[in-house]
PDB file of C-alpha atoms in Angstrom:
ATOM      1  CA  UNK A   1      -8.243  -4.769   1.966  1.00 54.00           C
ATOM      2  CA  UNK A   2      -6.715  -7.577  -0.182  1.00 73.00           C
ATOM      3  CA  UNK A   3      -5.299  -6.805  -3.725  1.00 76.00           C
ATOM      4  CA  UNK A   4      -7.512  -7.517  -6.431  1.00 87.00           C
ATOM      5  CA  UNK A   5      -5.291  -7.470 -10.130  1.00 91.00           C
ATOM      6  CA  UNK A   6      -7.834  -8.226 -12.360  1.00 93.00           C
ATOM      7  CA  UNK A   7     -10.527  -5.829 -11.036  1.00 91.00           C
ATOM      8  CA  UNK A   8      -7.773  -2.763 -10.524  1.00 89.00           C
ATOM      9  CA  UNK A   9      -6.581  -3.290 -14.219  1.00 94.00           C
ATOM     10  CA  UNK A  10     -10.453  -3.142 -15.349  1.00 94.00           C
ATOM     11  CA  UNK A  11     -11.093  -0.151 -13.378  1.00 91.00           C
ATOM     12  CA  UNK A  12      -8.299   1.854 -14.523  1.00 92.00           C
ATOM     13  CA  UNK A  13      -9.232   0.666 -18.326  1.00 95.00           C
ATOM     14  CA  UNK A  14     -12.764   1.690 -17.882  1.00 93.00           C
ATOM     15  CA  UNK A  15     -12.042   4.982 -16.682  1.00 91.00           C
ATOM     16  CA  UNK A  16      -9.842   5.626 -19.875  1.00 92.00           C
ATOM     17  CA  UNK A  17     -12.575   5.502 -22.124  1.00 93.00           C
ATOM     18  CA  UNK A  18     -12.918   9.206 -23.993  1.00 94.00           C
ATOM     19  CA  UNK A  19      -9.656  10.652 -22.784  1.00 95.00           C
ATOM     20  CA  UNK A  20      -5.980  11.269 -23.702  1.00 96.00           C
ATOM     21  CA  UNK A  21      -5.559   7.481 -22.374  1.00 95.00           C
ATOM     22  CA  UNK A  22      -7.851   6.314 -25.268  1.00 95.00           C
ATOM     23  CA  UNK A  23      -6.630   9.002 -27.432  1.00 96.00           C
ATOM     24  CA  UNK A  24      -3.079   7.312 -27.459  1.00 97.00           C
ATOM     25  CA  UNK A  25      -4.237   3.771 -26.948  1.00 97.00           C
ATOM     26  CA  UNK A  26      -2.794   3.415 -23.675  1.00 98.00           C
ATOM     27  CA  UNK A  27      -3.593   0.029 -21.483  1.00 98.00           C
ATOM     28  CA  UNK A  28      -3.048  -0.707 -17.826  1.00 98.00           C
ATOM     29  CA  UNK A  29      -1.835  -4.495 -18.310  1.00 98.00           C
ATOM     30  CA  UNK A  30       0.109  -5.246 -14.984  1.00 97.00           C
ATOM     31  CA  UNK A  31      -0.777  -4.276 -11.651  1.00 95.00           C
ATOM     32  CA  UNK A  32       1.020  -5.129  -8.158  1.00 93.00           C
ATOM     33  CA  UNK A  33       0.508  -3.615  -4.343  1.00 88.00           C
ATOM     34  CA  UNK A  34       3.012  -0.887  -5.088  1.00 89.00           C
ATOM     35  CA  UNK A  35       3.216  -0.328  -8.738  1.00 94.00           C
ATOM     36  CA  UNK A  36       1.034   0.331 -12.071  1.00 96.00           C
ATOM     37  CA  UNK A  37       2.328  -1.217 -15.921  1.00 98.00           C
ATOM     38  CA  UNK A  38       0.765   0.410 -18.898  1.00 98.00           C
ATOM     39  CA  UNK A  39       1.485  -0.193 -22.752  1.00 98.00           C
ATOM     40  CA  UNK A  40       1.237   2.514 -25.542  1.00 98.00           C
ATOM     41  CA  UNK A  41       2.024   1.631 -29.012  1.00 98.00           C
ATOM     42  CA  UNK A  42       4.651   3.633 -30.875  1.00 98.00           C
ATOM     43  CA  UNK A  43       3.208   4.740 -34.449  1.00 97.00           C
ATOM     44  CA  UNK A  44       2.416   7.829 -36.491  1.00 97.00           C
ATOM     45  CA  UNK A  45       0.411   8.922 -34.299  1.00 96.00           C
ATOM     46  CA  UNK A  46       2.300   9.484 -31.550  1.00 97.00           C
ATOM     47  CA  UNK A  47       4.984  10.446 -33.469  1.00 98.00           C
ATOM     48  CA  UNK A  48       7.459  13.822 -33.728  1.00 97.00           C
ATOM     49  CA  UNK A  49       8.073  15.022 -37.140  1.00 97.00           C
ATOM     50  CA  UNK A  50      11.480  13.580 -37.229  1.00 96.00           C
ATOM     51  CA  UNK A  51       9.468  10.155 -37.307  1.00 97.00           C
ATOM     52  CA  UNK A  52      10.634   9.173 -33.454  1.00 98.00           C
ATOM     53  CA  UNK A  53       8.311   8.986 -30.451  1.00 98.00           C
ATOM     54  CA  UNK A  54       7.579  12.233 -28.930  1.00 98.00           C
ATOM     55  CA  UNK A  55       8.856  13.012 -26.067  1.00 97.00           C
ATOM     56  CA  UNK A  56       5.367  14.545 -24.629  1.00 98.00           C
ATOM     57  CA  UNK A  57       3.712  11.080 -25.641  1.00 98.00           C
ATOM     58  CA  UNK A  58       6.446   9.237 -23.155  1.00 98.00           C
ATOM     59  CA  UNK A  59       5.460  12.102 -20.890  1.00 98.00           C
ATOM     60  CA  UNK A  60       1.729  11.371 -21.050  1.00 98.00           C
ATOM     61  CA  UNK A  61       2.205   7.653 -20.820  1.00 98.00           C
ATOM     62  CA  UNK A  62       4.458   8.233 -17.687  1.00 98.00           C
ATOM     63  CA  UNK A  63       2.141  10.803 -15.842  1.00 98.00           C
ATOM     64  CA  UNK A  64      -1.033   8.487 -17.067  1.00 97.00           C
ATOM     65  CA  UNK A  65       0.336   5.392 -15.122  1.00 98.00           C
ATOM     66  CA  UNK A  66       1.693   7.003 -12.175  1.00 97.00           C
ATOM     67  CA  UNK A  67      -1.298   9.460 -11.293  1.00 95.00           C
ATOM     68  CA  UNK A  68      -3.571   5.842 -12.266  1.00 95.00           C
ATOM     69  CA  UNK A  69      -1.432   4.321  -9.807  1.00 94.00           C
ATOM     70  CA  UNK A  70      -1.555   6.775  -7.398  1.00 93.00           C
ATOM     71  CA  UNK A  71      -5.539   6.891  -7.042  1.00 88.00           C
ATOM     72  CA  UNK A  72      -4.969   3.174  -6.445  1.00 85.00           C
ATOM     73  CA  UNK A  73      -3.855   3.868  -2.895  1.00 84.00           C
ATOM     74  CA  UNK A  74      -6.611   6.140  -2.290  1.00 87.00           C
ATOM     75  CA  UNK A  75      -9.957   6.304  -1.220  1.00 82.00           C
ATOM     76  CA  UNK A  76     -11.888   7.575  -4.550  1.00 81.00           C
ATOM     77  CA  UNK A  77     -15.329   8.339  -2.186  1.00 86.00           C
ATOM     78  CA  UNK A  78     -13.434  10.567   0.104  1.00 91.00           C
ATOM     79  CA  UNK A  79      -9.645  11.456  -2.028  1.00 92.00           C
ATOM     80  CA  UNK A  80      -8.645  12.765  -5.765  1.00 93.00           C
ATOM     81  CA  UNK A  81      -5.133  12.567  -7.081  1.00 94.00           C
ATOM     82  CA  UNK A  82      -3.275  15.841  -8.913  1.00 95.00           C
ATOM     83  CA  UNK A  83       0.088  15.553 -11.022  1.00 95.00           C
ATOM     84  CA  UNK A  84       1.656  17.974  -9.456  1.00 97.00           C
ATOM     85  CA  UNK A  85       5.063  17.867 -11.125  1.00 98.00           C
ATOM     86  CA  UNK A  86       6.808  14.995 -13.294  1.00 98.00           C
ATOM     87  CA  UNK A  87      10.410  15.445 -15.204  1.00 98.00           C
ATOM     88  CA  UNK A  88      11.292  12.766 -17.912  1.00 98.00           C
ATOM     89  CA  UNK A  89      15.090  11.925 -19.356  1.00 98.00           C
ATOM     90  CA  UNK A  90      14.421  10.301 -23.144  1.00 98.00           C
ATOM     91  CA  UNK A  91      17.656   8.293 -23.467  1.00 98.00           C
ATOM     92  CA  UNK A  92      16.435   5.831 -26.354  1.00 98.00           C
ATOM     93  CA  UNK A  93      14.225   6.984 -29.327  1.00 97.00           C
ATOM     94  CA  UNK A  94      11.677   4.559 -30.579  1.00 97.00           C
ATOM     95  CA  UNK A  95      10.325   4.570 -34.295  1.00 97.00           C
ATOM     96  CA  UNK A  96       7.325   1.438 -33.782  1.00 98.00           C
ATOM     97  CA  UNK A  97       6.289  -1.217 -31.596  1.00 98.00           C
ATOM     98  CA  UNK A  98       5.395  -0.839 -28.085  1.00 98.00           C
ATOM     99  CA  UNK A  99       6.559   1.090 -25.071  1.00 98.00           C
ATOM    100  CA  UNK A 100       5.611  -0.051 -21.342  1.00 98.00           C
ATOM    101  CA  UNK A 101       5.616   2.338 -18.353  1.00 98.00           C
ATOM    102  CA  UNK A 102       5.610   0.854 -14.867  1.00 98.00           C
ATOM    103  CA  UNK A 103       5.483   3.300 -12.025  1.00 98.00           C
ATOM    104  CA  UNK A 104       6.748   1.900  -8.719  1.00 97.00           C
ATOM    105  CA  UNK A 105       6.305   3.939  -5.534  1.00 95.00           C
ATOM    106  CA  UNK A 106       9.674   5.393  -3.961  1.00 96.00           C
ATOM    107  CA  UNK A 107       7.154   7.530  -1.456  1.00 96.00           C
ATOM    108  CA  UNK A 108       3.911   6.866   0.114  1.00 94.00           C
ATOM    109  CA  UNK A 109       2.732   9.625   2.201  1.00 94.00           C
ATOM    110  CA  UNK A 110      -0.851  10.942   3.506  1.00 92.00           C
ATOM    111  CA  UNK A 111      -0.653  13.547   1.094  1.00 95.00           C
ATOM    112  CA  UNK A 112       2.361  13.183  -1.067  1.00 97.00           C
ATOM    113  CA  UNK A 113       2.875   9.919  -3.745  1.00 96.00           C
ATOM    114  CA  UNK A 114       7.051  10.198  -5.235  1.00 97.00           C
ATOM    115  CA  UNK A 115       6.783   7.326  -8.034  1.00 98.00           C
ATOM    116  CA  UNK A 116       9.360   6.167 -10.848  1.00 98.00           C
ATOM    117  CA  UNK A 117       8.506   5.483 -13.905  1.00 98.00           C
ATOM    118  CA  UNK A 118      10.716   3.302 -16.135  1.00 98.00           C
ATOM    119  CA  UNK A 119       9.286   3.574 -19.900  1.00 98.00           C
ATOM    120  CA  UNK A 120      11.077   0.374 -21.691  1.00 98.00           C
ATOM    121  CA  UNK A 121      10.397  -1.560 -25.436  1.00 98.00           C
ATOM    122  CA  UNK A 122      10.111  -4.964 -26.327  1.00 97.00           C
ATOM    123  CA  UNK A 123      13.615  -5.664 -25.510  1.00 97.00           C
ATOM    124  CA  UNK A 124      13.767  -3.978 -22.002  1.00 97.00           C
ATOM    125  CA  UNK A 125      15.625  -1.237 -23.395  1.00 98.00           C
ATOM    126  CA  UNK A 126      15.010   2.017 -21.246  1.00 98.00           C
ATOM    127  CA  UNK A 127      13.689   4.363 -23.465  1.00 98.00           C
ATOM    128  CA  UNK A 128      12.901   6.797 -20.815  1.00 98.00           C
ATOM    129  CA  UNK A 129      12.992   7.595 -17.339  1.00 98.00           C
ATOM    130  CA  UNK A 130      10.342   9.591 -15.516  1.00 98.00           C
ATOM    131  CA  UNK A 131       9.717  11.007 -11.533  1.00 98.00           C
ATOM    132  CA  UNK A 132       6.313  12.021 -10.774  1.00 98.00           C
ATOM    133  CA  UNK A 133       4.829  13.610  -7.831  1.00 98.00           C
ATOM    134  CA  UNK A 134       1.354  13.353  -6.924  1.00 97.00           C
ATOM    135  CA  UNK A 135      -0.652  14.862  -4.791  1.00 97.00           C
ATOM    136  CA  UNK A 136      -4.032  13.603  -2.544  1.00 95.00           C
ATOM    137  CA  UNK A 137      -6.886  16.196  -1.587  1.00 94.00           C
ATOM    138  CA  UNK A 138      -9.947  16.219  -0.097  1.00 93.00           C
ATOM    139  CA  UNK A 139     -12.327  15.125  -2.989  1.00 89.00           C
ATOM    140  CA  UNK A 140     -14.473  18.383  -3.759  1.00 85.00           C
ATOM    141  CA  UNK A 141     -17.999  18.331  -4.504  1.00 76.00           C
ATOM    142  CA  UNK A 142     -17.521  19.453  -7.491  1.00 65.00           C
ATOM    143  CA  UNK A 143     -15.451  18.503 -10.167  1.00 58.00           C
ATOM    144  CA  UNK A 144     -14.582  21.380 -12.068  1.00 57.00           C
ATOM    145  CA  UNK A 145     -11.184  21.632 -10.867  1.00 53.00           C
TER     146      UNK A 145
END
């Protein structure tokens, strides 16, 4: 199967549409054999009181483009993809613009996905840094889980 950018990026846009992805106006912009890039702009709304980005919106940008990135390497007729644990070091805080998250996979096994995910800004400052592990199950016939 050859890599198709254009047509990954759409499909992971399209399936954003009435979700926390939409929600937080996140966009998969980038998109390479082994990693995922998604932007999410930094405003009131995503916001902590304190007027900074909050941490659980870096969090939800980071587990967005990894578990995104993730159901990339699987197949969706016969596989679904579970977060099943992510941890996230803030080291920059962010009042506006735009923050990019690009998950790159460290491990690539029939069941287990290890990915990075480096949130930066406009500057390629790293704002945070992210590890999220996914997991790939047998595709249930229904989806209530």
């Amino acid at each position: 199967m050859t890599f198709d950018k254009e047509k990954m990026l759409h499909y992971c846009n399209s399936i954003s549409k009435n979700t926390l992805m939409e929600t937080l106006n996140i966009k998969y912009i980038d998109a390479g054999p082994d990693y995922l890039t998604a932007s999410m702009p930094v405003n009131p709304s995503v916001h902590q009181p304190m007027g900074l980005l909050h941490g659980g919106a870096s969090v939800a940008l980071a587990e967005s483009v990894g578990s995104a990135a993730s159901f990339l390497f699987v197949n969706g007729e016969h596989s679904e993809v579970r977060g099943i644990e992510i941890s996230a070091n803030h080291l920059k805080s962010k009042r506006e613009g735009i923050v990019t998250a690009t998950a790159k996979i460290i491990h690539k096994g029939k069941s287990i996905h290890l990915w990075e995910i480096r949130i930066t800004d406009e500057n390629d400052s790293l704002i945070s840094l992210c590890k999220l592990t996914t997991m790939v199950l047998p595709k249930r016939k229904s989806q209530d889980s």
